[in-house]
Coordinates of C-alpha atoms and ligand atoms in Angstrom, one line a residue:
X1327 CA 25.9 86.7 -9.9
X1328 CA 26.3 86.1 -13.9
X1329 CA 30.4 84.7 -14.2
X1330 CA 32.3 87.2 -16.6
X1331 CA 33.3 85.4 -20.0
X1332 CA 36.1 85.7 -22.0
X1333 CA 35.8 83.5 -25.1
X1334 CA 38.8 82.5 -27.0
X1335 CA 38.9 81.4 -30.8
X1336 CA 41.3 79.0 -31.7
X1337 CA 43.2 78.8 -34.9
X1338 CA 44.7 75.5 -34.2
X1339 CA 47.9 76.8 -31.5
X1340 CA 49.4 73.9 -29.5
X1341 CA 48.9 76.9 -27.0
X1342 CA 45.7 77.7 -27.0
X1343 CA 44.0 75.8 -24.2
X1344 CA 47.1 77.5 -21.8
X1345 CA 45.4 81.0 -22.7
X1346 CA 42.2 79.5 -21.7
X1347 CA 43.9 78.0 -18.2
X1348 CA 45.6 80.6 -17.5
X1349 CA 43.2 83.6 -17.5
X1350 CA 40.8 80.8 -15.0
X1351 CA 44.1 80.5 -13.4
X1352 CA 43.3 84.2 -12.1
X1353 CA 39.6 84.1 -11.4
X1354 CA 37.8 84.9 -14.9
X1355 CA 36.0 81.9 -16.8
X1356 CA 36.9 81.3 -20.2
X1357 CA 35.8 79.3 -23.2
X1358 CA 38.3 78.0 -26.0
X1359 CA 35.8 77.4 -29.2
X1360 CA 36.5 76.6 -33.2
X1361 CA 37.3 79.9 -35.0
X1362 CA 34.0 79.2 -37.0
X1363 CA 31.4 80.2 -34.2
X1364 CA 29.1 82.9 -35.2
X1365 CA 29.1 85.8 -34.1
X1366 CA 25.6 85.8 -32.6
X1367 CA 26.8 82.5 -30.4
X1368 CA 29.4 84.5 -29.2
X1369 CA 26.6 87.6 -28.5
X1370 CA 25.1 85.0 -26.7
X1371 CA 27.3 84.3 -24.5
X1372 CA 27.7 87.9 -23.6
X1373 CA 31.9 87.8 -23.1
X1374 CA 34.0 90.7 -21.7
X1375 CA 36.3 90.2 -24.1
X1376 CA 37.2 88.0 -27.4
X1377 CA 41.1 86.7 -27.6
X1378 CA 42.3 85.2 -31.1
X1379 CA 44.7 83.1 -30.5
X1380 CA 47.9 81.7 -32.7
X1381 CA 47.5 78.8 -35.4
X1382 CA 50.3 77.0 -37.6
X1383 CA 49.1 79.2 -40.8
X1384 CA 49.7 82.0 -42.8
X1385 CA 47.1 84.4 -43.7
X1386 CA 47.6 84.3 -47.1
X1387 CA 47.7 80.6 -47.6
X1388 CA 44.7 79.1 -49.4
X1389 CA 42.3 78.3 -47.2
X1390 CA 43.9 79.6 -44.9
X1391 CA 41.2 80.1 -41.7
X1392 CA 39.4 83.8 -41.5
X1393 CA 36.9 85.2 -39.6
X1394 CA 34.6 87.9 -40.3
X1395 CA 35.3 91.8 -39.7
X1396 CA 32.1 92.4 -37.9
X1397 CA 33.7 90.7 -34.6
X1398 CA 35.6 94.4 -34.7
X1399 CA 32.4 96.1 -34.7
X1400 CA 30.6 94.4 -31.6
X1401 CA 32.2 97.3 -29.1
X1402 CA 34.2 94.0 -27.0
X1403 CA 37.6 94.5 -26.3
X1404 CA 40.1 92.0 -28.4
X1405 CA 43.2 90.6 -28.3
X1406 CA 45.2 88.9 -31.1
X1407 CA 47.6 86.5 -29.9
X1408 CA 50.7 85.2 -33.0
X1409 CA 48.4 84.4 -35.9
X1410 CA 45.9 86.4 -34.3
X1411 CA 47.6 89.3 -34.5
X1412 CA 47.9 88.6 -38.3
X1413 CA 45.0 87.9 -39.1
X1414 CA 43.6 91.0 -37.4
X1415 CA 46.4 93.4 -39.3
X1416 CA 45.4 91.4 -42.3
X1417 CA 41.7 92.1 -42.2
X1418 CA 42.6 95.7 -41.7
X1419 CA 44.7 96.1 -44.7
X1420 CA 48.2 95.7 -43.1
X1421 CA 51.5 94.0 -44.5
X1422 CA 52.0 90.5 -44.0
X1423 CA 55.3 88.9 -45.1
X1424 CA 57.6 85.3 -44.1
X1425 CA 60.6 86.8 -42.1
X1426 CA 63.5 86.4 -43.1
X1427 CA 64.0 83.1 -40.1
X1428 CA 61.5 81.3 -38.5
X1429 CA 61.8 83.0 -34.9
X1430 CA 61.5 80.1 -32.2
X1431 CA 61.9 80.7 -28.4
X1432 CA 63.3 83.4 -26.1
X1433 CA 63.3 86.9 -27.4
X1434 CA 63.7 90.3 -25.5
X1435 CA 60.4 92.8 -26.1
X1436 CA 60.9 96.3 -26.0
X1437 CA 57.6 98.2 -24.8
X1438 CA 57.3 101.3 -27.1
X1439 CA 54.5 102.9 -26.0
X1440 CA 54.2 102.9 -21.7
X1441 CA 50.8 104.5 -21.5
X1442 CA 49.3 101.7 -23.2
X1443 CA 46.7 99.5 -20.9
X1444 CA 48.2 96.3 -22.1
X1445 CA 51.1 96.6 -20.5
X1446 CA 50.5 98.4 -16.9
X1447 CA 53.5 97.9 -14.9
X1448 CA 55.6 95.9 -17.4
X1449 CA 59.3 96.8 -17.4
X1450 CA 60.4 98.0 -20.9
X1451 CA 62.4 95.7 -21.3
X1452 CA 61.5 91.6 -20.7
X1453 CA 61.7 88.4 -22.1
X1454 CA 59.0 86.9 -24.3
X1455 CA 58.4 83.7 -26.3
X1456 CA 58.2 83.8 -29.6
X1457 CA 57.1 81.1 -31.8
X1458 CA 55.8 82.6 -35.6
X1459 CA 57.4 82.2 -39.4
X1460 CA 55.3 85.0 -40.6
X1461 CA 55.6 88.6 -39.4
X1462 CA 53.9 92.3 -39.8
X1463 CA 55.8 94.4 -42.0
X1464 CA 53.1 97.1 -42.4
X1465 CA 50.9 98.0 -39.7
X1466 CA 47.1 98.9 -40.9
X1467 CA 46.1 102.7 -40.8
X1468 CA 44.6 103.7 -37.6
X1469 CA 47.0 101.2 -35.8
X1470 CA 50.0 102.4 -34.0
X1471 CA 53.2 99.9 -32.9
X1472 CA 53.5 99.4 -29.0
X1473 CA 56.1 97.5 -29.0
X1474 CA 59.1 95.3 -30.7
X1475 CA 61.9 92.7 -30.3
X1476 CA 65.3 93.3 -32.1
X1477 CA 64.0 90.9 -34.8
X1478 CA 60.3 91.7 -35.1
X1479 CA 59.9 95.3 -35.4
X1480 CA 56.2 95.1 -35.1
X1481 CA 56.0 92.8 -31.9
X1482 CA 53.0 94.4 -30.6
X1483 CA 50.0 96.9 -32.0
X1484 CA 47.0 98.6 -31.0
X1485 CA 43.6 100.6 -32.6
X1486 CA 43.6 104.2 -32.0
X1487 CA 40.1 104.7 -31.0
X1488 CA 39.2 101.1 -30.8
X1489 CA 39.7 98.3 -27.9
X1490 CA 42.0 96.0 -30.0
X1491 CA 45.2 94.8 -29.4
X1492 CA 47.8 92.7 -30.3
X1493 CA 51.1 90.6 -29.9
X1494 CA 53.2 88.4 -31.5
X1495 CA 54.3 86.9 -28.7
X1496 CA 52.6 84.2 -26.6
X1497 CA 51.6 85.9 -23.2
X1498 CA 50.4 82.7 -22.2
X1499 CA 53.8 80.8 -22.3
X1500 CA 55.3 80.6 -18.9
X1501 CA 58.8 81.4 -20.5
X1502 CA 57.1 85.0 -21.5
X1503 CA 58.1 86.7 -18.3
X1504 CA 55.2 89.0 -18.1
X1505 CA 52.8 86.9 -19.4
X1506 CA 50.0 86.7 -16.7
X1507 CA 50.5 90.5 -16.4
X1508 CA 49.4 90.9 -19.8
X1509 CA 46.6 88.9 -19.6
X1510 CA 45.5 90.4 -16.1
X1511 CA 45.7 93.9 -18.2
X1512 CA 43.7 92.5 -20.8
X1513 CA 41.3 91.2 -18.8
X1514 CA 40.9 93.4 -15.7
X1515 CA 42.0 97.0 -17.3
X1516 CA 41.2 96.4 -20.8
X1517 CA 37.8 93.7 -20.5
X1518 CA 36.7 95.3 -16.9
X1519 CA 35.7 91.6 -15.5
X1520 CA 35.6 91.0 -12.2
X1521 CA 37.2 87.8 -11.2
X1522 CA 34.5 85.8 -10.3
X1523 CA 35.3 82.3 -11.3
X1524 CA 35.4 80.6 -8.0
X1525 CA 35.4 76.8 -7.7
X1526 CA 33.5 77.0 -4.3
X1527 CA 30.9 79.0 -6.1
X1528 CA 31.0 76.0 -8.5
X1529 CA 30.5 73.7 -6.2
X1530 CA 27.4 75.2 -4.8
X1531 CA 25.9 76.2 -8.2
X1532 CA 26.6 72.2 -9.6
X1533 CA 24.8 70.8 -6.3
X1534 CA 21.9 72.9 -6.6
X1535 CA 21.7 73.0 -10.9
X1536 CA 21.7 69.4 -10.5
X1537 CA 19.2 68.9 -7.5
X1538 CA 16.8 70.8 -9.9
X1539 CA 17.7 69.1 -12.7
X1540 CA 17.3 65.6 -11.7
X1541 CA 14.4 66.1 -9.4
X1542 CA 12.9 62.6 -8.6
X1543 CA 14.5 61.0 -11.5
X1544 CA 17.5 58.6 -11.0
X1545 CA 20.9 58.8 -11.8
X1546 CA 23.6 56.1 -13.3
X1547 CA 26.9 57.3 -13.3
X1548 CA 29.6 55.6 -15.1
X1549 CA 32.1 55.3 -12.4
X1550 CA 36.1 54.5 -13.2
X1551 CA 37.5 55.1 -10.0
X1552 CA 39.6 58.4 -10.9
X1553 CA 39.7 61.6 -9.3
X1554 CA 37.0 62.5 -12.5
X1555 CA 34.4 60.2 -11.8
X1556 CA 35.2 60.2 -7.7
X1557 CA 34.4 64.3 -7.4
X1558 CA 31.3 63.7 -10.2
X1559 CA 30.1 61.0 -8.1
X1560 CA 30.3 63.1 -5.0
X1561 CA 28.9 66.4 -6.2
X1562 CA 25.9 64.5 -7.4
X1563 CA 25.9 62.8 -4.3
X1564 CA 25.4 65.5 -2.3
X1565 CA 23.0 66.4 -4.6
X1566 CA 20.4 63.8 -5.0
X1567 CA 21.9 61.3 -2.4
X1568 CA 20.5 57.6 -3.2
X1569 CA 19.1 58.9 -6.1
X1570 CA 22.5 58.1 -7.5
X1571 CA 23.5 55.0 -8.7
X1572 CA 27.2 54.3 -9.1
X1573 CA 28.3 51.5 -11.9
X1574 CA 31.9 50.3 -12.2
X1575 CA 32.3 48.4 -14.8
X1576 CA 35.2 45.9 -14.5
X1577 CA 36.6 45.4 -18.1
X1578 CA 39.6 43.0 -17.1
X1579 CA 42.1 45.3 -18.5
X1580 CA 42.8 47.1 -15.5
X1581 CA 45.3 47.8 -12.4
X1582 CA 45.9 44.7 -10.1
X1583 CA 43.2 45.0 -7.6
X1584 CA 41.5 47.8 -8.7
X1585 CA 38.6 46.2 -7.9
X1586 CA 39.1 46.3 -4.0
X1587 CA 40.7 49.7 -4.1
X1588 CA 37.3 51.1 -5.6
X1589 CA 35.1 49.3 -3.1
X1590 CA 37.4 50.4 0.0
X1591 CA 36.8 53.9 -0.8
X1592 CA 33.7 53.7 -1.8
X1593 CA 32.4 52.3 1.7
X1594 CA 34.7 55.1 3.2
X1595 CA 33.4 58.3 1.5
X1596 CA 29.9 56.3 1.6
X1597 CA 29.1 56.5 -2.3
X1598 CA 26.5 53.8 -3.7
X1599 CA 28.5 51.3 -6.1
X1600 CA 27.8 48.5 -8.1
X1601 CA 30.7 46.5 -9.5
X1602 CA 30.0 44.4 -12.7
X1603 CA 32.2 41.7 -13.8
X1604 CA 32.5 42.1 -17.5
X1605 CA 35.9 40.7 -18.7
X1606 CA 35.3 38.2 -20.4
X1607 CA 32.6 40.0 -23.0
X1608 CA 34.6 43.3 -23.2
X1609 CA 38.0 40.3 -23.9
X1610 CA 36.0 38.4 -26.6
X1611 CA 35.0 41.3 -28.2
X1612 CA 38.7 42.5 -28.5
X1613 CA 40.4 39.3 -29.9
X1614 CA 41.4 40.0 -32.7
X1615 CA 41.3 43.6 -33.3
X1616 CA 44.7 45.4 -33.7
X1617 CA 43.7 48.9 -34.9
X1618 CA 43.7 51.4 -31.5
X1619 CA 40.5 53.7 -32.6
X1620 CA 38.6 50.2 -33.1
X1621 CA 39.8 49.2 -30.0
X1622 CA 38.5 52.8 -28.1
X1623 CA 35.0 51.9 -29.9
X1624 CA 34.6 49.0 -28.8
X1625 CA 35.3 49.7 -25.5
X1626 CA 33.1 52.5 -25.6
X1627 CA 30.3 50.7 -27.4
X1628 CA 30.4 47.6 -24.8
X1629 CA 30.6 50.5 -21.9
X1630 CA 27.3 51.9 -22.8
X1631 CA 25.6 48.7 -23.4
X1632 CA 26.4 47.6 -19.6
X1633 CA 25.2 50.9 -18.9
X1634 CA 22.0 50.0 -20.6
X1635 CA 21.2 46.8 -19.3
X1636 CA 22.0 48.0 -15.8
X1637 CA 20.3 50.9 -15.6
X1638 CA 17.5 49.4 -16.9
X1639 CA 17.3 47.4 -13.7
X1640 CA 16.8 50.7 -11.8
X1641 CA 13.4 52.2 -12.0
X1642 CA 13.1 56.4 -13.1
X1643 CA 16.3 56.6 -14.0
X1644 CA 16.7 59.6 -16.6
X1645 CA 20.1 61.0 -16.3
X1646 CA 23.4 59.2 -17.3
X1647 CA 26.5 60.7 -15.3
X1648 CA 30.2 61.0 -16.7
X1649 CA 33.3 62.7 -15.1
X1650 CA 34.0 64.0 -18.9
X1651 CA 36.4 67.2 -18.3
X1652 CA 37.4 70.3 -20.6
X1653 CA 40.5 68.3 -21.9
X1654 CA 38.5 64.9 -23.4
X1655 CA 36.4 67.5 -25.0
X1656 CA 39.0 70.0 -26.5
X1657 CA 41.1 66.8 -27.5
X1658 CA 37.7 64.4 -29.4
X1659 CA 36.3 67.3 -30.6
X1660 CA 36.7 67.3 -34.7
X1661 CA 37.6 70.4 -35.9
X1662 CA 35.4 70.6 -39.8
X1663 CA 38.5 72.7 -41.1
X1664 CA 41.1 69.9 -39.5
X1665 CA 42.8 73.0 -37.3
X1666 CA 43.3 70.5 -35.0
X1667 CA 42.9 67.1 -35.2
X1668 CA 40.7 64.6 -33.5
X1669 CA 43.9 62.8 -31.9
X1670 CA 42.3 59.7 -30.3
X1671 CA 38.3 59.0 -29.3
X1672 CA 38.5 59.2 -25.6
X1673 CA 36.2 56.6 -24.6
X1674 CA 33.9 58.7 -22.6
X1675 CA 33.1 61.2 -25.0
X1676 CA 34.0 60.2 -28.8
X1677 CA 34.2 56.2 -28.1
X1678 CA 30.8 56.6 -26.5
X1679 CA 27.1 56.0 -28.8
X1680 CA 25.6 59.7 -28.8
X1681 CA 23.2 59.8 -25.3
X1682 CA 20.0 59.7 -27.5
X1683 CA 20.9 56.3 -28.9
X1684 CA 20.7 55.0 -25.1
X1685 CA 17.5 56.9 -24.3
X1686 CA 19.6 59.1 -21.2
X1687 CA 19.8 62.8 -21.0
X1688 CA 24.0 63.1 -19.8
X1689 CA 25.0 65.1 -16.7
X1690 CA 28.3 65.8 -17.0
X1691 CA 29.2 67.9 -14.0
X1692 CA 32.9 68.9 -14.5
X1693 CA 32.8 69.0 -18.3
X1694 CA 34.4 73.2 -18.2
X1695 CA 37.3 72.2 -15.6
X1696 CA 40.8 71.5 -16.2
X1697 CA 42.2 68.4 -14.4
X1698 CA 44.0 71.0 -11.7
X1699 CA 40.4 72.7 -11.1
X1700 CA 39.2 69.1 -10.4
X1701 CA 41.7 68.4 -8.2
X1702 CA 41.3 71.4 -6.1
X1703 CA 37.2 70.9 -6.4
X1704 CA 38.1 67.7 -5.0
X1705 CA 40.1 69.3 -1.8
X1706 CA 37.9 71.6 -1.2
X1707 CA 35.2 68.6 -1.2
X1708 CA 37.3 66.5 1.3
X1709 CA 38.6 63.7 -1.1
X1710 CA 41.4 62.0 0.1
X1711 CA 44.7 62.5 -1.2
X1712 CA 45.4 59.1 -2.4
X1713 CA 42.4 59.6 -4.7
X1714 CA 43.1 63.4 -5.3
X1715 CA 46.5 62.7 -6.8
X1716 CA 46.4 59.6 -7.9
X1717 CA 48.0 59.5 -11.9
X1718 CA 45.2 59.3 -14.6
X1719 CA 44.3 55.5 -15.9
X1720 CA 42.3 55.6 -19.1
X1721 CA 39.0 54.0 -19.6
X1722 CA 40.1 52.1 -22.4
X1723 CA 43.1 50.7 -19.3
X1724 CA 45.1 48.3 -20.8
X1725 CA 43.4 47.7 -24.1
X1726 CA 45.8 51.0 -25.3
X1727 CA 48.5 49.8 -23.7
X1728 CA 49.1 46.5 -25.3
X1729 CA 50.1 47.3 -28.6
X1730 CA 48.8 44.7 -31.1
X1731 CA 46.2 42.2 -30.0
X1732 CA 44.8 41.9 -26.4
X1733 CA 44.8 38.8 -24.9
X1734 CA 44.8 37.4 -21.1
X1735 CA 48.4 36.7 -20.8
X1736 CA 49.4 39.7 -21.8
X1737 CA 47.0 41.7 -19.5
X1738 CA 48.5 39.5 -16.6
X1739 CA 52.0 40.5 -17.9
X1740 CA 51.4 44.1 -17.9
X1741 CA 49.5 43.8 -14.5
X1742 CA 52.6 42.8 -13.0
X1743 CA 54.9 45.2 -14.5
X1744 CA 52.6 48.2 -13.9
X1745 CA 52.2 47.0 -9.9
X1746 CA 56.2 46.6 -9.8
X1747 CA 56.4 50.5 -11.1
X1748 CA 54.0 51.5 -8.8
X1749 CA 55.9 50.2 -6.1
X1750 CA 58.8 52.1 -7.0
X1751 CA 57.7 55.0 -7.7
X1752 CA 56.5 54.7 -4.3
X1753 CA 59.6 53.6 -2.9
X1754 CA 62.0 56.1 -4.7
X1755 CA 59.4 58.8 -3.6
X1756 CA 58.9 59.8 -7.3
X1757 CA 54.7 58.8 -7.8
X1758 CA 54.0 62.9 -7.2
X1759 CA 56.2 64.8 -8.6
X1760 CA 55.6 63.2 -12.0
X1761 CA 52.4 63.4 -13.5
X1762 CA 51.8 59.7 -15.4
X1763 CA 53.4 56.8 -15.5
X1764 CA 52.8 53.2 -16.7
X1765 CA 54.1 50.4 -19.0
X1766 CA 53.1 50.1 -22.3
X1767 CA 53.5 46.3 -23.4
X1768 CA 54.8 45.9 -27.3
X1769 CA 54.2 43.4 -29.7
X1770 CA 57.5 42.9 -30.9
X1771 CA 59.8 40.0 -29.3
X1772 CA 63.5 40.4 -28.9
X1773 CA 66.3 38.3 -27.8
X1774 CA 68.0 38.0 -24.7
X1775 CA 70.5 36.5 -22.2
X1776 CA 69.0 35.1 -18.7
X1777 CA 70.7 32.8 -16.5
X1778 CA 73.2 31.6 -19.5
X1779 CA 69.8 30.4 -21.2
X1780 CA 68.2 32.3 -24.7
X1781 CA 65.3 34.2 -24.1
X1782 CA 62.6 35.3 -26.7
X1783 CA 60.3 37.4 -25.2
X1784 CA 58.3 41.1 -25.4
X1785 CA 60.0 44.3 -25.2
X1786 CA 58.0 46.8 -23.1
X1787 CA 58.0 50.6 -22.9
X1788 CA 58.3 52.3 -19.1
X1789 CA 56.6 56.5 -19.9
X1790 CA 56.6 58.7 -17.0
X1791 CA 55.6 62.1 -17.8
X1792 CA 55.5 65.4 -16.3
X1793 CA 52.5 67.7 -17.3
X1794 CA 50.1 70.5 -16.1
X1795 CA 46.8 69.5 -17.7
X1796 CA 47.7 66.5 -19.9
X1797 CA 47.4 68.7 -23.2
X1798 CA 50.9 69.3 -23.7
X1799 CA 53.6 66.8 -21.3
X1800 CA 57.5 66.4 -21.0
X1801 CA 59.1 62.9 -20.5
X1802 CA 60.3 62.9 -16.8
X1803 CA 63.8 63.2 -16.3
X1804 CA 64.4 60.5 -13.6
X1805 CA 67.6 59.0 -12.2
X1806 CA 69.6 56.4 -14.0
X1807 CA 69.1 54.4 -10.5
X1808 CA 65.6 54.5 -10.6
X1809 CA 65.4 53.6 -14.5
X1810 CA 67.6 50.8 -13.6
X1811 CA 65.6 49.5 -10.8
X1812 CA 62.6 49.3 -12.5
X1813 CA 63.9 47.3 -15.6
X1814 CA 65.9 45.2 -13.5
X1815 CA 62.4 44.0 -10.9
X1816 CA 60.7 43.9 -14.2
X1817 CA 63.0 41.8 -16.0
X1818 CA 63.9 39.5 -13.6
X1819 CA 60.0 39.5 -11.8
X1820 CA 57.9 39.2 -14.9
X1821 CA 58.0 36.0 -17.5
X1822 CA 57.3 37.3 -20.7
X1823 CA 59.1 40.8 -20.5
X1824 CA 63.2 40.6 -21.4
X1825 CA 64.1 44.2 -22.7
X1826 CA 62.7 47.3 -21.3
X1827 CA 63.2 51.1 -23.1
X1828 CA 62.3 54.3 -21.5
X1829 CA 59.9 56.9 -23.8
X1830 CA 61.7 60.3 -24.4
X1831 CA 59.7 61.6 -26.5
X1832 CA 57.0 64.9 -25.8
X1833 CA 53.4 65.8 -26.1
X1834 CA 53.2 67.2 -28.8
X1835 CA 55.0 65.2 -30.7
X1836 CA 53.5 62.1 -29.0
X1837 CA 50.7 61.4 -27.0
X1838 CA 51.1 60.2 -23.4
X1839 CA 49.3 56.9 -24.1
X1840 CA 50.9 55.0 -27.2
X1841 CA 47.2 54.2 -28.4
Ligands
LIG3068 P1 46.9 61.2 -24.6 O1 47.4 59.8 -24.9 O2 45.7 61.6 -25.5 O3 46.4 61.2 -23.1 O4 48.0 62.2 -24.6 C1 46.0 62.3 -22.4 C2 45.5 61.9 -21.0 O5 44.2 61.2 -21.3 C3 44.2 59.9 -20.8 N1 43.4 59.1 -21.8 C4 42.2 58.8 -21.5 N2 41.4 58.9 -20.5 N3 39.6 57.8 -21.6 C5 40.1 58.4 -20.5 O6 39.3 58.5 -19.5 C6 40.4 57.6 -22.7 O7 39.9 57.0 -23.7 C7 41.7 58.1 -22.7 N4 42.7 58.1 -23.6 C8 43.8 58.7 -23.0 C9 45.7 59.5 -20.8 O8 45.9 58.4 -19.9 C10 46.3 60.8 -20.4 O9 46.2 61.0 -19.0

C-alpha cells in the first residue's frame, strides 16, 4: 500500500522540521521541502495535504518569499501555519500589518467557530504558542475568523467553500496545548490519510528495495560506528548479506578505543568489517588548517578517497552505503533564497565529493528518518542498547572539537578528558537522560594555580545538551556536584587542561558542536 503524504513547505521557521516530526509522530509520512518546489513536483508526489509553515519574514518585505496561487487550485486540503497564514491571507487580498508588540510565547486561543474540522474536540478555551511580529488585520473575502487570542483578533481563519485553513499559532510547539489535536484534525478529518507510516513496514520495504536494487553487485558502506551507520549496516545486511562490505575508517581523531568497541560489536551482531588505519594521512593533511568548513572538507574529501582505494580492492562493487538521516540533509542542504542557512557541511553529505565523482551509485537507507525513528528501527531490529542510545559522535570527531589547529597532543588531551566525562556521566547516572555531551578543547591558554606552582595551559569547554532530534537542543541543567566533579578529575587528571567552563548557550542560537 502507497504511504499517504503530507508535504510541508518551509519558509525558513526554526519550527518547521517539528511539523514534519510530529505529524510521523502519529503514523502519516511527511516531507519538509524549499518553498520553491513546483507545483507539478508536488503533483507528483501525490500529498493528502500541503502545510505552509512559519518563516522570519513579512509578506511585504522585498523579496520577501511567495509562492504561486495555483497551489489553492489543486483541490488538496491546506494549512497555513504563522507566516503561512500570511502569506495565504495576503495572496487572497487580506490585511497584513506589524502589531503593535512582537507577541512571543504563551497565549490563550479562543475557538470561535466549534463546527469547524480543525478543531474537533478542542476546548474553547487553551493555551497556544505564539511567536509572529506581523499580524492579520483584514481577513480576505470568502474567509471567515475561527478563532482569536486577546491580542490577535484574527488567530485563526478558514475558506468558505474551500479546504484551507489557517493559524497563527504554532500547533506543532509542545507548549501549544492542543497541538497534536490540530494536526490529527488536519490530517485525519481534514486530509483523510490513513496512518500508514509504520517503521516495521519500513523495515521490510528497505530489505527488499535494496535486495532488488543491488542484485549481485557489492556494497561498501562507510561505517562510523553510531546507531546511523550500525542499523544501515544491518538493514543491508539482512539484505544482501556478504555482499556487504563494512569500512571503518580510523581517522585518529576519535574516542579512546573506539577501535575495539567497533570490532567487539561487530563480531557480536556478526556484520563484515574492515578497519583501516588512517591517522596519520587524515593528521598531515590537517596541520595547519584552522578554518572549521576546511577542516569538514577535508575530512570528507580524505573519507571518500579511502573509500575509493578500498573499494576498489573488492570486485562488482556498485553501491556506496551511508547512514545519512533526514537531519544531515535538512541542516547541508543550501537554501538558493538563504531561508535557511547551510550551518555546517556534515561530512557525510555536504563534506563528501558528489557520488559520481567516485564512480558509486549511494544507498542511503535511512535518509527520511529522524534520529528517534532510527532508534526505534534499531529496537525493533534487535540492536543493543549500548549502541541504540549511545550520544552522537561526528564524523569529523575531534577535528571539530579542537578549536584552532589539530595536532597529536591535543587529540590525546581531549581523549582523556572525553573518557573522564564518560565515566561520569556513567557514574552519576546522567549518560541518558541528556542527549550529547563531550569536551570541546580551546585554543586559548589561561593561567592557573596547581600545587603552589603557575600553570599556563588550555581552557576547555564541557556541553551537555538535551534535545529531541538534534535540530533545535537546550544546555542540560546538571548538578553543581556533577559540574564540579568533572572539572575537578579533569583538571587534576589531564596535563594540558587548567580551567574548565560549562556551555549555556541553546540551539538555535548555537550549534551543539562548536565547529
Ligand atoms: P550541530 O553542531 O550541527 O550538530 O548542531 C547536530 C548534530 O550533528 C552532529 N554532527 C555531525 N554528525 N557528521 C556527522 O555525522 C558531521 O559532520 C557532523 N557535524 C555535527 C553533532 O555531533 C550533533 O549530534
Amino acid at each position: 500500500m502507497k504511504k499517504d503524504l503530507i508535504f510541508i513547505l518551509d519558509f525558513g521557521s526554526q519550527y518547521s522540521h517539528m511539523i514534519a516530526r510530529r505529524i510521523r509522530d502519529i503514523g502519516v509520512y511527511t516531507l519538509l521541502c524549499n518553498y520553491e518546489t513546483s507545483i507539478s513536483h508536488i503533483l507528483s508526489k501525490k500529498p493528502k495535504g500541503i502545510i505552509l509553515s512559519g518563516g522570519p519574514f513579512s509578506v511585504y518585505d522585498n523579496g520577501s518569499p511567495l509562492i504561486s496561487k495555483n497551489i489553492f487550485q489543486l483541490d488538496i486540503p491546506i494549512l497555513g501555519i504563522c507566516y503561512g497564514m500570511q502569506l495565504i491571507s495576503f495572496l487572497f487580498g487580506g490585511k497584513i500589518e506589524k502589531s503593535k508588540s512582537k507577541e512571543y510565547g504563551k497565549s490563550y486561543f479562543m475557538i470561535d467557530h466549534s463546527n469547524n474540522n480543525l478543531f474537533d474536540g478542542i476546548p474553547k478555551k487553551s493555551i497556544v504558542w505564539m511567536s509572529h511580529f506581523d499580524e492579520i488585520k483584514e481577513i480576505p473575502k470568502k474567509f471567515k475568523i475561527i478563532g482569536h487570542t486577546s491580542s490577535c483578533p484574527i488567530a485563526a481563519f478558514s475558506h468558505l467553500d474551500k479546504q484551507i485553513y489557517a493559524v497563527q499559532f504554532h500547533p506543532e510547539v509542545k507548549n501549544t496545548e492542543f497541538g497534536i489535536s490540530i494536526l490529527k484534525n488536519f490530517v485525519f478529518h481534514i486530509c483523510k490519510c490513513i496512518p500508514n507510516w509504520k517503521l516495521n513496514n519500513f523495515i521490510q520495504n528497505t530489505i527488499d528495495k535494496i535486495k532488488k536494487r543491488v542484485d549481485k553487485k557489492k556494497v561498501v558502506l562507510g561505517f562510523s560506528g553510531g546507531v546511523d551507520s550500525f542499523v544501515t549496516a544491518y538493514i543491508i545486511h539482512k539484505a544482501i548479506g556478504s555482499s556487504l562490505n563494512c569500512i571503518f575508517v580510523d581517522t585518529g581523531l576519535l574516542l579512546k578505543k573506539e577501535r575495539e568497541r567497533i570490532s567487539l560489536l561487530c563480531k557480536k551482531m556478526n556484520l563484515p568489517i574492515q578497519i583501516i588505519d588512517a591517522k596519520n594521512r587524515f593528521l598531515s593533511r590537517l596541520t595547519g588548517v584552522i578554518d572549521p568548513e576546511m577542516k569538514r572538507k577535508i575530512i570528507g574529501e580524505e573519507f571518500i578517497s579511502v573509500f575509493q582505494k578500498e573499494s576498489e580492492k573488492i570486485q562488482d562493487v556498485e553501491f556506496l552505503a551511508q547512514g545519512t538521516i533526514y537531519s544531515d540533509i535538512i541542516e547541508s542542504s543550501s537554501n538558493k533564497n538563504q531561508l535557511s542557512d547551510s550551518i555546517k557541511s556534515h561530512h557525510n553529505v555536504g563534506g563528501l565529493p558528489h557520488p559520481t565523482f567516485m564512480k558509486l551509485k549511494l544507498i542511503e537507507p535511512l535518509k527520511e528518518l529522524f534520529k528517534d525513528e532510527v532508534r526505534k528501527i534499531g529496537k525493533k531490529l534487535g540492536l543493543p542498547k549500548d549502541i541504540l542510545y549511545r550520544h552522537p559522535f561526528p564524523g569529523p570527531g575531534f577535528s571539530i572539537r579542537i578549536i584552532g589547529e589539530v595536532n597529536e597532543k591535543k587529540i590525546s588531551i581531549l581523549k582523556k578528558a572525553e573518557n573522564i566525562l564518560l565515566q561520569e556521566l556513567k557514574n552519576y547516572n546522567i549518560y541518558n537522560s541528556v542527549n550529547q555531551a563531550f569536551i570541546i578543547l580551546l585554543p586559548v591558554k589561561s593561567v592557573g594555580v596547581m600545587g603552589d606552582k603557575r600553570t599556563y595551559e588550555y581552557a576547555a569547554v564541557l556541553r551537555v545538551t538535551n534535545t529531541e532530534d538534534f535540530m533545535t537542543a537546550t544546555f542540560s541543567h546538571l548538578s553543581y556536584d556533577f559540574l564540579e566533579k568533572v572539572s575537578n578529575r579533569i583538571i587534576n587528571e589531564v596535563d594540558g587542561i587548567n580551567r574548565m567552563v560549562y556551555d549555556i548557550t541553546s540551539k538555535p542560537p548555537s550549534t551543539i558542536e562548536w565547529e
